[in-house]
């Protein structure tokens, strides 16, 4: 075989190998693109499904909020609530620089030192994705807010969440009415401490008895429950109004 034939065979072999390499590369790119497309579709689908679920829950809560608040969720007898707990409040006027963690003896807190800034009156319902920091919410308590904390058991229960959203909507609105000083927020595993065994919700209020307000007596009020109850929330808000607080009205400035 002449040199020319050998050279041609070598070129042909090189060209064949190059074609095979390019073909394999195209297959790898096609497989990679397909995998990326599947992942992207999965993410889009999951996001879309989550948004759809959130919107459905919002619609259900809007419909449920048309009922009297006492008819939303369990009755007081069915809610599995402990009696209201009262203990001396602490931390009045003790403002800690924003961002500095604060340890609270109670879970969740009903009083205590808190950050300089409070959560402005805007919304009445939060999830774990957008909840203000606990240290900021305690400042809201000082201004007379009542807070409904719900744990992860409730957060995983779609019906219970609809009930809480519906209850929160009863205190929602554009008017800056101190009577609506209510916030529903999650208490998560990242927070410090668990709710009492068997309880999944807590109502808290930083209360000043109007009959003893000249004596500087302040009370940390808590009530723990198993299930959401509009009747329980309504009674709590009536018993401990925003006006009976250490700094009533300040949170609405």
PDB file of C-alpha atoms in Angstrom:
ATOM      1  CA  UNK A   1       0.000   0.000   0.000  1.00  0.00           C
ATOM      2  CA  UNK A   2       1.414   3.355  -0.987  1.00  0.00           C
ATOM      3  CA  UNK A   3       2.015   6.330   1.256  1.00  0.00           C
ATOM      4  CA  UNK A   4      -0.923   8.134  -0.327  1.00  0.00           C
ATOM      5  CA  UNK A   5      -3.357   5.331   0.558  1.00  0.00           C
ATOM      6  CA  UNK A   6      -2.116   5.181   4.143  1.00  0.00           C
ATOM      7  CA  UNK A   7      -2.518   8.915   4.504  1.00  0.00           C
ATOM      8  CA  UNK A   8      -6.061   8.725   3.145  1.00  0.00           C
ATOM      9  CA  UNK A   9      -6.953   5.933   5.570  1.00  0.00           C
ATOM     10  CA  UNK A  10      -5.513   7.929   8.464  1.00  0.00           C
ATOM     11  CA  UNK A  11      -7.498  11.004   7.480  1.00  0.00           C
ATOM     12  CA  UNK A  12     -10.647   8.910   7.089  1.00  0.00           C
ATOM     13  CA  UNK A  13     -10.112   7.360  10.533  1.00  0.00           C
ATOM     14  CA  UNK A  14      -9.525  10.767  12.080  1.00  0.00           C
ATOM     15  CA  UNK A  15     -12.637  12.158  10.393  1.00  0.00           C
ATOM     16  CA  UNK A  16     -14.682   9.174  11.587  1.00  0.00           C
ATOM     17  CA  UNK A  17     -13.464   9.591  15.143  1.00  0.00           C
ATOM     18  CA  UNK A  18     -14.239  13.306  14.980  1.00  0.00           C
ATOM     19  CA  UNK A  19     -17.757  12.566  13.712  1.00  0.00           C
ATOM     20  CA  UNK A  20     -18.268  10.058  16.534  1.00  0.00           C
ATOM     21  CA  UNK A  21     -16.966  12.569  19.081  1.00  0.00           C
ATOM     22  CA  UNK A  22     -19.301  15.281  17.833  1.00  0.00           C
ATOM     23  CA  UNK A  23     -22.222  12.850  17.778  1.00  0.00           C
ATOM     24  CA  UNK A  24     -21.523  11.794  21.364  1.00  0.00           C
ATOM     25  CA  UNK A  25     -21.187  15.451  22.372  1.00  0.00           C
ATOM     26  CA  UNK A  26     -24.550  16.276  20.769  1.00  0.00           C
ATOM     27  CA  UNK A  27     -26.169  13.378  22.632  1.00  0.00           C
ATOM     28  CA  UNK A  28     -24.688  14.560  25.932  1.00  0.00           C
ATOM     29  CA  UNK A  29     -25.895  18.105  25.314  1.00  0.00           C
ATOM     30  CA  UNK A  30     -29.343  16.842  24.362  1.00  0.00           C
ATOM     31  CA  UNK A  31     -29.509  14.721  27.517  1.00  0.00           C
ATOM     32  CA  UNK A  32     -28.282  17.625  29.648  1.00  0.00           C
ATOM     33  CA  UNK A  33     -30.817  19.992  28.075  1.00  0.00           C
ATOM     34  CA  UNK A  34     -33.591  17.472  28.633  1.00  0.00           C
ATOM     35  CA  UNK A  35     -32.669  17.065  32.302  1.00  0.00           C
ATOM     36  CA  UNK A  36     -32.533  20.849  32.779  1.00  0.00           C
ATOM     37  CA  UNK A  37     -35.896  21.210  31.055  1.00  0.00           C
ATOM     38  CA  UNK A  38     -37.455  18.563  33.295  1.00  0.00           C
ATOM     39  CA  UNK A  39     -36.031  20.229  36.414  1.00  0.00           C
ATOM     40  CA  UNK A  40     -37.208  23.664  35.255  1.00  0.00           C
ATOM     41  CA  UNK A  41     -40.677  22.361  34.504  1.00  0.00           C
ATOM     42  CA  UNK A  42     -40.738  20.708  37.918  1.00  0.00           C
ATOM     43  CA  UNK A  43     -39.771  23.945  39.646  1.00  0.00           C
ATOM     44  CA  UNK A  44     -42.282  25.954  37.629  1.00  0.00           C
ATOM     45  CA  UNK A  45     -44.944  23.350  38.283  1.00  0.00           C
ATOM     46  CA  UNK A  46     -44.234  23.230  42.013  1.00  0.00           C
ATOM     47  CA  UNK A  47     -44.192  27.021  42.240  1.00  0.00           C
ATOM     48  CA  UNK A  48     -47.384  27.281  40.251  1.00  0.00           C
ATOM     49  CA  UNK A  49     -49.049  24.633  42.396  1.00  0.00           C
ATOM     50  CA  UNK A  50     -47.955  26.376  45.578  1.00  0.00           C
ATOM     51  CA  UNK A  51     -49.268  29.726  44.324  1.00  0.00           C
ATOM     52  CA  UNK A  52     -52.533  28.103  43.318  1.00  0.00           C
ATOM     53  CA  UNK A  53     -52.883  26.506  46.757  1.00  0.00           C
ATOM     54  CA  UNK A  54     -52.153  29.835  48.459  1.00  0.00           C
ATOM     55  CA  UNK A  55     -54.764  31.577  46.338  1.00  0.00           C
ATOM     56  CA  UNK A  56     -57.327  28.869  47.054  1.00  0.00           C
ATOM     57  CA  UNK A  57     -56.685  29.200  50.787  1.00  0.00           C
ATOM     58  CA  UNK A  58     -57.039  32.978  50.476  1.00  0.00           C
ATOM     59  CA  UNK A  59     -60.408  32.608  48.736  1.00  0.00           C
ATOM     60  CA  UNK A  60     -61.630  30.152  51.355  1.00  0.00           C
ATOM     61  CA  UNK A  61     -60.518  32.486  54.143  1.00  0.00           C
ATOM     62  CA  UNK A  62     -62.318  35.412  52.498  1.00  0.00           C
ATOM     63  CA  UNK A  63     -65.512  33.365  52.313  1.00  0.00           C
ATOM     64  CA  UNK A  64     -65.144  32.122  55.903  1.00  0.00           C
ATOM     65  CA  UNK A  65     -64.513  35.672  57.122  1.00  0.00           C
ATOM     66  CA  UNK A  66     -68.049  36.582  56.034  1.00  0.00           C
ATOM     67  CA  UNK A  67     -69.322  34.513  58.979  1.00  0.00           C
ATOM     68  CA  UNK A  68     -69.462  35.944  62.514  1.00  0.00           C
ATOM     69  CA  UNK A  69     -66.058  35.542  64.134  1.00  0.00           C
ATOM     70  CA  UNK A  70     -67.569  33.367  66.869  1.00  0.00           C
ATOM     71  CA  UNK A  71     -68.513  30.812  64.189  1.00  0.00           C
ATOM     72  CA  UNK A  72     -65.022  30.508  62.705  1.00  0.00           C
ATOM     73  CA  UNK A  73     -63.109  27.440  63.864  1.00  0.00           C
ATOM     74  CA  UNK A  74     -63.871  25.560  67.060  1.00  0.00           C
ATOM     75  CA  UNK A  75     -66.144  26.731  69.825  1.00  0.00           C
ATOM     76  CA  UNK A  76     -64.454  27.722  73.064  1.00  0.00           C
ATOM     77  CA  UNK A  77     -65.443  24.376  74.577  1.00  0.00           C
ATOM     78  CA  UNK A  78     -63.965  22.491  71.613  1.00  0.00           C
ATOM     79  CA  UNK A  79     -60.780  24.537  71.273  1.00  0.00           C
ATOM     80  CA  UNK A  80     -58.946  22.729  74.072  1.00  0.00           C
ATOM     81  CA  UNK A  81     -57.780  25.925  75.745  1.00  0.00           C
ATOM     82  CA  UNK A  82     -56.109  26.205  79.121  1.00  0.00           C
ATOM     83  CA  UNK A  83     -57.287  28.941  81.495  1.00  0.00           C
ATOM     84  CA  UNK A  84     -55.782  32.365  80.939  1.00  0.00           C
ATOM     85  CA  UNK A  85     -52.359  32.705  82.575  1.00  0.00           C
ATOM     86  CA  UNK A  86     -51.229  35.982  84.134  1.00  0.00           C
ATOM     87  CA  UNK A  87     -47.800  36.814  85.523  1.00  0.00           C
ATOM     88  CA  UNK A  88     -45.898  40.030  86.181  1.00  0.00           C
ATOM     89  CA  UNK A  89     -44.672  41.604  82.967  1.00  0.00           C
ATOM     90  CA  UNK A  90     -41.044  42.575  82.493  1.00  0.00           C
ATOM     91  CA  UNK A  91     -38.947  44.614  80.099  1.00  0.00           C
ATOM     92  CA  UNK A  92     -41.133  47.688  79.859  1.00  0.00           C
ATOM     93  CA  UNK A  93     -39.286  50.422  77.994  1.00  0.00           C
ATOM     94  CA  UNK A  94     -36.169  48.249  77.628  1.00  0.00           C
ATOM     95  CA  UNK A  95     -35.211  48.825  73.996  1.00  0.00           C
ATOM     96  CA  UNK A  96     -32.403  46.674  72.608  1.00  0.00           C
ATOM     97  CA  UNK A  97     -30.609  47.585  69.357  1.00  0.00           C
ATOM     98  CA  UNK A  98     -32.277  45.990  66.348  1.00  0.00           C
ATOM     99  CA  UNK A  99     -30.661  42.718  65.318  1.00  0.00           C
ATOM    100  CA  UNK A 100     -29.477  41.675  68.777  1.00  0.00           C
ATOM    101  CA  UNK A 101     -31.062  38.330  69.801  1.00  0.00           C
ATOM    102  CA  UNK A 102     -33.046  38.320  73.042  1.00  0.00           C
ATOM    103  CA  UNK A 103     -33.782  35.271  75.183  1.00  0.00           C
ATOM    104  CA  UNK A 104     -37.307  35.120  76.595  1.00  0.00           C
ATOM    105  CA  UNK A 105     -38.330  32.923  79.545  1.00  0.00           C
ATOM    106  CA  UNK A 106     -41.805  32.250  78.166  1.00  0.00           C
ATOM    107  CA  UNK A 107     -42.846  30.496  74.963  1.00  0.00           C
ATOM    108  CA  UNK A 108     -43.975  32.575  73.225  1.00  0.00           C
ATOM    109  CA  UNK A 109     -43.276  35.825  75.099  1.00  0.00           C
ATOM    110  CA  UNK A 110     -46.061  38.083  76.364  1.00  0.00           C
ATOM    111  CA  UNK A 111     -43.670  40.815  77.534  1.00  0.00           C
ATOM    112  CA  UNK A 112     -39.963  41.500  77.822  1.00  0.00           C
ATOM    113  CA  UNK A 113     -37.110  43.574  76.410  1.00  0.00           C
ATOM    114  CA  UNK A 114     -37.492  44.215  72.693  1.00  0.00           C
ATOM    115  CA  UNK A 115     -35.987  45.907  69.661  1.00  0.00           C
ATOM    116  CA  UNK A 116     -36.280  49.644  69.075  1.00  0.00           C
ATOM    117  CA  UNK A 117     -38.611  49.223  66.109  1.00  0.00           C
ATOM    118  CA  UNK A 118     -42.027  47.579  66.106  1.00  0.00           C
ATOM    119  CA  UNK A 119     -43.970  46.128  63.183  1.00  0.00           C
ATOM    120  CA  UNK A 120     -46.059  48.895  61.674  1.00  0.00           C
ATOM    121  CA  UNK A 121     -49.802  48.369  61.567  1.00  0.00           C
ATOM    122  CA  UNK A 122     -50.348  46.966  58.083  1.00  0.00           C
ATOM    123  CA  UNK A 123     -51.191  43.268  58.092  1.00  0.00           C
ATOM    124  CA  UNK A 124     -52.890  40.858  60.450  1.00  0.00           C
ATOM    125  CA  UNK A 125     -51.614  37.528  59.104  1.00  0.00           C
ATOM    126  CA  UNK A 126     -48.088  36.249  58.496  1.00  0.00           C
ATOM    127  CA  UNK A 127     -46.468  32.939  57.557  1.00  0.00           C
ATOM    128  CA  UNK A 128     -42.990  31.591  58.269  1.00  0.00           C
ATOM    129  CA  UNK A 129     -41.852  33.143  54.968  1.00  0.00           C
ATOM    130  CA  UNK A 130     -42.479  36.729  56.010  1.00  0.00           C
ATOM    131  CA  UNK A 131     -43.017  36.872  59.768  1.00  0.00           C
ATOM    132  CA  UNK A 132     -41.363  39.775  61.610  1.00  0.00           C
ATOM    133  CA  UNK A 133     -38.735  38.882  64.209  1.00  0.00           C
ATOM    134  CA  UNK A 134     -39.981  37.917  67.662  1.00  0.00           C
ATOM    135  CA  UNK A 135     -38.028  40.777  69.245  1.00  0.00           C
ATOM    136  CA  UNK A 136     -39.899  43.238  67.028  1.00  0.00           C
ATOM    137  CA  UNK A 137     -43.288  41.672  67.773  1.00  0.00           C
ATOM    138  CA  UNK A 138     -42.739  41.982  71.538  1.00  0.00           C
ATOM    139  CA  UNK A 139     -42.548  45.742  70.964  1.00  0.00           C
ATOM    140  CA  UNK A 140     -45.996  45.459  69.360  1.00  0.00           C
ATOM    141  CA  UNK A 141     -47.194  43.743  72.525  1.00  0.00           C
ATOM    142  CA  UNK A 142     -45.991  46.712  74.556  1.00  0.00           C
ATOM    143  CA  UNK A 143     -48.145  48.926  72.316  1.00  0.00           C
ATOM    144  CA  UNK A 144     -51.234  46.893  73.103  1.00  0.00           C
ATOM    145  CA  UNK A 145     -51.388  44.354  70.307  1.00  0.00           C
ATOM    146  CA  UNK A 146     -52.741  40.877  70.929  1.00  0.00           C
ATOM    147  CA  UNK A 147     -50.816  38.190  69.056  1.00  0.00           C
ATOM    148  CA  UNK A 148     -52.026  34.740  68.039  1.00  0.00           C
ATOM    149  CA  UNK A 149     -49.044  32.425  67.609  1.00  0.00           C
ATOM    150  CA  UNK A 150     -49.535  29.120  65.763  1.00  0.00           C
ATOM    151  CA  UNK A 151     -47.041  26.265  65.640  1.00  0.00           C
ATOM    152  CA  UNK A 152     -45.911  24.043  62.756  1.00  0.00           C
ATOM    153  CA  UNK A 153     -48.644  21.485  63.440  1.00  0.00           C
ATOM    154  CA  UNK A 154     -51.195  24.166  62.622  1.00  0.00           C
ATOM    155  CA  UNK A 155     -49.111  25.445  59.702  1.00  0.00           C
ATOM    156  CA  UNK A 156     -49.275  21.960  58.159  1.00  0.00           C
ATOM    157  CA  UNK A 157     -53.068  21.785  58.586  1.00  0.00           C
ATOM    158  CA  UNK A 158     -54.695  23.527  55.605  1.00  0.00           C
ATOM    159  CA  UNK A 159     -58.133  23.789  57.241  1.00  0.00           C
ATOM    160  CA  UNK A 160     -56.700  25.254  60.456  1.00  0.00           C
ATOM    161  CA  UNK A 161     -54.736  27.789  58.421  1.00  0.00           C
ATOM    162  CA  UNK A 162     -57.859  28.871  56.559  1.00  0.00           C
ATOM    163  CA  UNK A 163     -59.558  29.392  59.925  1.00  0.00           C
ATOM    164  CA  UNK A 164     -56.670  31.496  61.253  1.00  0.00           C
ATOM    165  CA  UNK A 165     -56.590  33.596  58.091  1.00  0.00           C
ATOM    166  CA  UNK A 166     -60.346  34.133  58.346  1.00  0.00           C
ATOM    167  CA  UNK A 167     -60.033  35.191  62.000  1.00  0.00           C
ATOM    168  CA  UNK A 168     -57.210  37.586  61.085  1.00  0.00           C
ATOM    169  CA  UNK A 169     -59.324  39.119  58.320  1.00  0.00           C
ATOM    170  CA  UNK A 170     -61.863  40.133  60.947  1.00  0.00           C
ATOM    171  CA  UNK A 171     -59.255  42.602  62.239  1.00  0.00           C
ATOM    172  CA  UNK A 172     -57.926  43.588  58.826  1.00  0.00           C
ATOM    173  CA  UNK A 173     -58.700  46.803  57.002  1.00  0.00           C
ATOM    174  CA  UNK A 174     -57.328  50.141  55.905  1.00  0.00           C
ATOM    175  CA  UNK A 175     -58.611  52.066  58.913  1.00  0.00           C
ATOM    176  CA  UNK A 176     -55.998  52.499  61.626  1.00  0.00           C
ATOM    177  CA  UNK A 177     -58.388  51.416  64.352  1.00  0.00           C
ATOM    178  CA  UNK A 178     -56.679  50.409  67.627  1.00  0.00           C
ATOM    179  CA  UNK A 179     -59.503  47.927  68.184  1.00  0.00           C
ATOM    180  CA  UNK A 180     -57.939  45.935  65.330  1.00  0.00           C
ATOM    181  CA  UNK A 181     -54.554  45.583  67.056  1.00  0.00           C
ATOM    182  CA  UNK A 182     -54.266  41.881  66.278  1.00  0.00           C
ATOM    183  CA  UNK A 183     -51.622  39.838  64.478  1.00  0.00           C
ATOM    184  CA  UNK A 184     -51.522  36.097  63.704  1.00  0.00           C
ATOM    185  CA  UNK A 185     -47.972  34.789  63.275  1.00  0.00           C
ATOM    186  CA  UNK A 186     -46.150  31.432  63.282  1.00  0.00           C
ATOM    187  CA  UNK A 187     -44.015  30.082  66.121  1.00  0.00           C
ATOM    188  CA  UNK A 188     -41.460  27.881  64.369  1.00  0.00           C
ATOM    189  CA  UNK A 189     -38.868  25.274  65.282  1.00  0.00           C
ATOM    190  CA  UNK A 190     -36.222  27.978  64.817  1.00  0.00           C
ATOM    191  CA  UNK A 191     -37.719  29.976  67.665  1.00  0.00           C
ATOM    192  CA  UNK A 192     -36.628  29.348  71.227  1.00  0.00           C
ATOM    193  CA  UNK A 193     -38.773  26.753  72.987  1.00  0.00           C
ATOM    194  CA  UNK A 194     -41.913  24.747  72.277  1.00  0.00           C
ATOM    195  CA  UNK A 195     -45.502  25.453  73.184  1.00  0.00           C
ATOM    196  CA  UNK A 196     -46.868  23.401  76.110  1.00  0.00           C
ATOM    197  CA  UNK A 197     -47.468  19.742  75.325  1.00  0.00           C
ATOM    198  CA  UNK A 198     -50.619  19.240  73.261  1.00  0.00           C
ATOM    199  CA  UNK A 199     -51.105  22.953  72.602  1.00  0.00           C
ATOM    200  CA  UNK A 200     -50.587  24.424  69.155  1.00  0.00           C
ATOM    201  CA  UNK A 201     -51.666  28.044  69.553  1.00  0.00           C
ATOM    202  CA  UNK A 202     -51.035  30.832  72.035  1.00  0.00           C
ATOM    203  CA  UNK A 203     -52.671  34.213  72.539  1.00  0.00           C
ATOM    204  CA  UNK A 204     -50.512  36.830  74.260  1.00  0.00           C
ATOM    205  CA  UNK A 205     -51.080  40.400  75.477  1.00  0.00           C
ATOM    206  CA  UNK A 206     -49.031  42.871  77.534  1.00  0.00           C
ATOM    207  CA  UNK A 207     -51.766  44.184  79.816  1.00  0.00           C
ATOM    208  CA  UNK A 208     -52.126  47.094  82.219  1.00  0.00           C
ATOM    209  CA  UNK A 209     -55.177  46.854  84.459  1.00  0.00           C
ATOM    210  CA  UNK A 210     -57.020  50.180  84.048  1.00  0.00           C
ATOM    211  CA  UNK A 211     -58.046  50.021  87.718  1.00  0.00           C
ATOM    212  CA  UNK A 212     -54.412  49.827  88.835  1.00  0.00           C
ATOM    213  CA  UNK A 213     -52.597  51.688  86.073  1.00  0.00           C
ATOM    214  CA  UNK A 214     -51.395  54.392  88.455  1.00  0.00           C
ATOM    215  CA  UNK A 215     -49.472  51.763  90.416  1.00  0.00           C
ATOM    216  CA  UNK A 216     -47.441  50.708  87.387  1.00  0.00           C
ATOM    217  CA  UNK A 217     -48.656  47.124  87.534  1.00  0.00           C
ATOM    218  CA  UNK A 218     -48.166  45.352  84.212  1.00  0.00           C
ATOM    219  CA  UNK A 219     -49.231  41.800  83.417  1.00  0.00           C
ATOM    220  CA  UNK A 220     -48.068  39.297  80.808  1.00  0.00           C
ATOM    221  CA  UNK A 221     -51.198  37.466  79.676  1.00  0.00           C
ATOM    222  CA  UNK A 222     -51.169  34.142  77.801  1.00  0.00           C
ATOM    223  CA  UNK A 223     -53.708  31.539  76.790  1.00  0.00           C
ATOM    224  CA  UNK A 224     -52.771  28.248  75.114  1.00  0.00           C
ATOM    225  CA  UNK A 225     -55.149  26.262  72.894  1.00  0.00           C
ATOM    226  CA  UNK A 226     -55.226  23.130  70.760  1.00  0.00           C
ATOM    227  CA  UNK A 227     -57.370  24.397  67.876  1.00  0.00           C
ATOM    228  CA  UNK A 228     -58.179  27.758  66.267  1.00  0.00           C
ATOM    229  CA  UNK A 229     -61.280  29.425  67.659  1.00  0.00           C
ATOM    230  CA  UNK A 230     -62.731  32.741  66.590  1.00  0.00           C
ATOM    231  CA  UNK A 231     -64.831  32.756  69.750  1.00  0.00           C
ATOM    232  CA  UNK A 232     -61.721  32.480  71.938  1.00  0.00           C
ATOM    233  CA  UNK A 233     -59.919  35.231  70.016  1.00  0.00           C
ATOM    234  CA  UNK A 234     -62.938  37.520  70.158  1.00  0.00           C
ATOM    235  CA  UNK A 235     -63.274  37.106  73.932  1.00  0.00           C
ATOM    236  CA  UNK A 236     -59.537  37.619  74.454  1.00  0.00           C
ATOM    237  CA  UNK A 237     -59.621  40.840  72.426  1.00  0.00           C
ATOM    238  CA  UNK A 238     -62.579  42.080  74.460  1.00  0.00           C
ATOM    239  CA  UNK A 239     -60.971  41.188  77.794  1.00  0.00           C
ATOM    240  CA  UNK A 240     -57.587  42.719  76.888  1.00  0.00           C
ATOM    241  CA  UNK A 241     -58.184  45.643  74.499  1.00  0.00           C
ATOM    242  CA  UNK A 242     -55.429  47.688  72.935  1.00  0.00           C
ATOM    243  CA  UNK A 243     -56.332  50.625  75.169  1.00  0.00           C
ATOM    244  CA  UNK A 244     -55.270  48.644  78.248  1.00  0.00           C
ATOM    245  CA  UNK A 245     -51.589  48.574  77.433  1.00  0.00           C
ATOM    246  CA  UNK A 246     -48.332  50.065  78.625  1.00  0.00           C
ATOM    247  CA  UNK A 247     -48.133  52.354  75.581  1.00  0.00           C
ATOM    248  CA  UNK A 248     -51.608  52.318  74.014  1.00  0.00           C
ATOM    249  CA  UNK A 249     -51.879  53.805  70.552  1.00  0.00           C
ATOM    250  CA  UNK A 250     -48.131  54.196  70.023  1.00  0.00           C
ATOM    251  CA  UNK A 251     -48.051  51.315  67.555  1.00  0.00           C
ATOM    252  CA  UNK A 252     -50.435  53.173  65.257  1.00  0.00           C
ATOM    253  CA  UNK A 253     -48.296  56.241  64.700  1.00  0.00           C
TER     254      UNK A 253
END
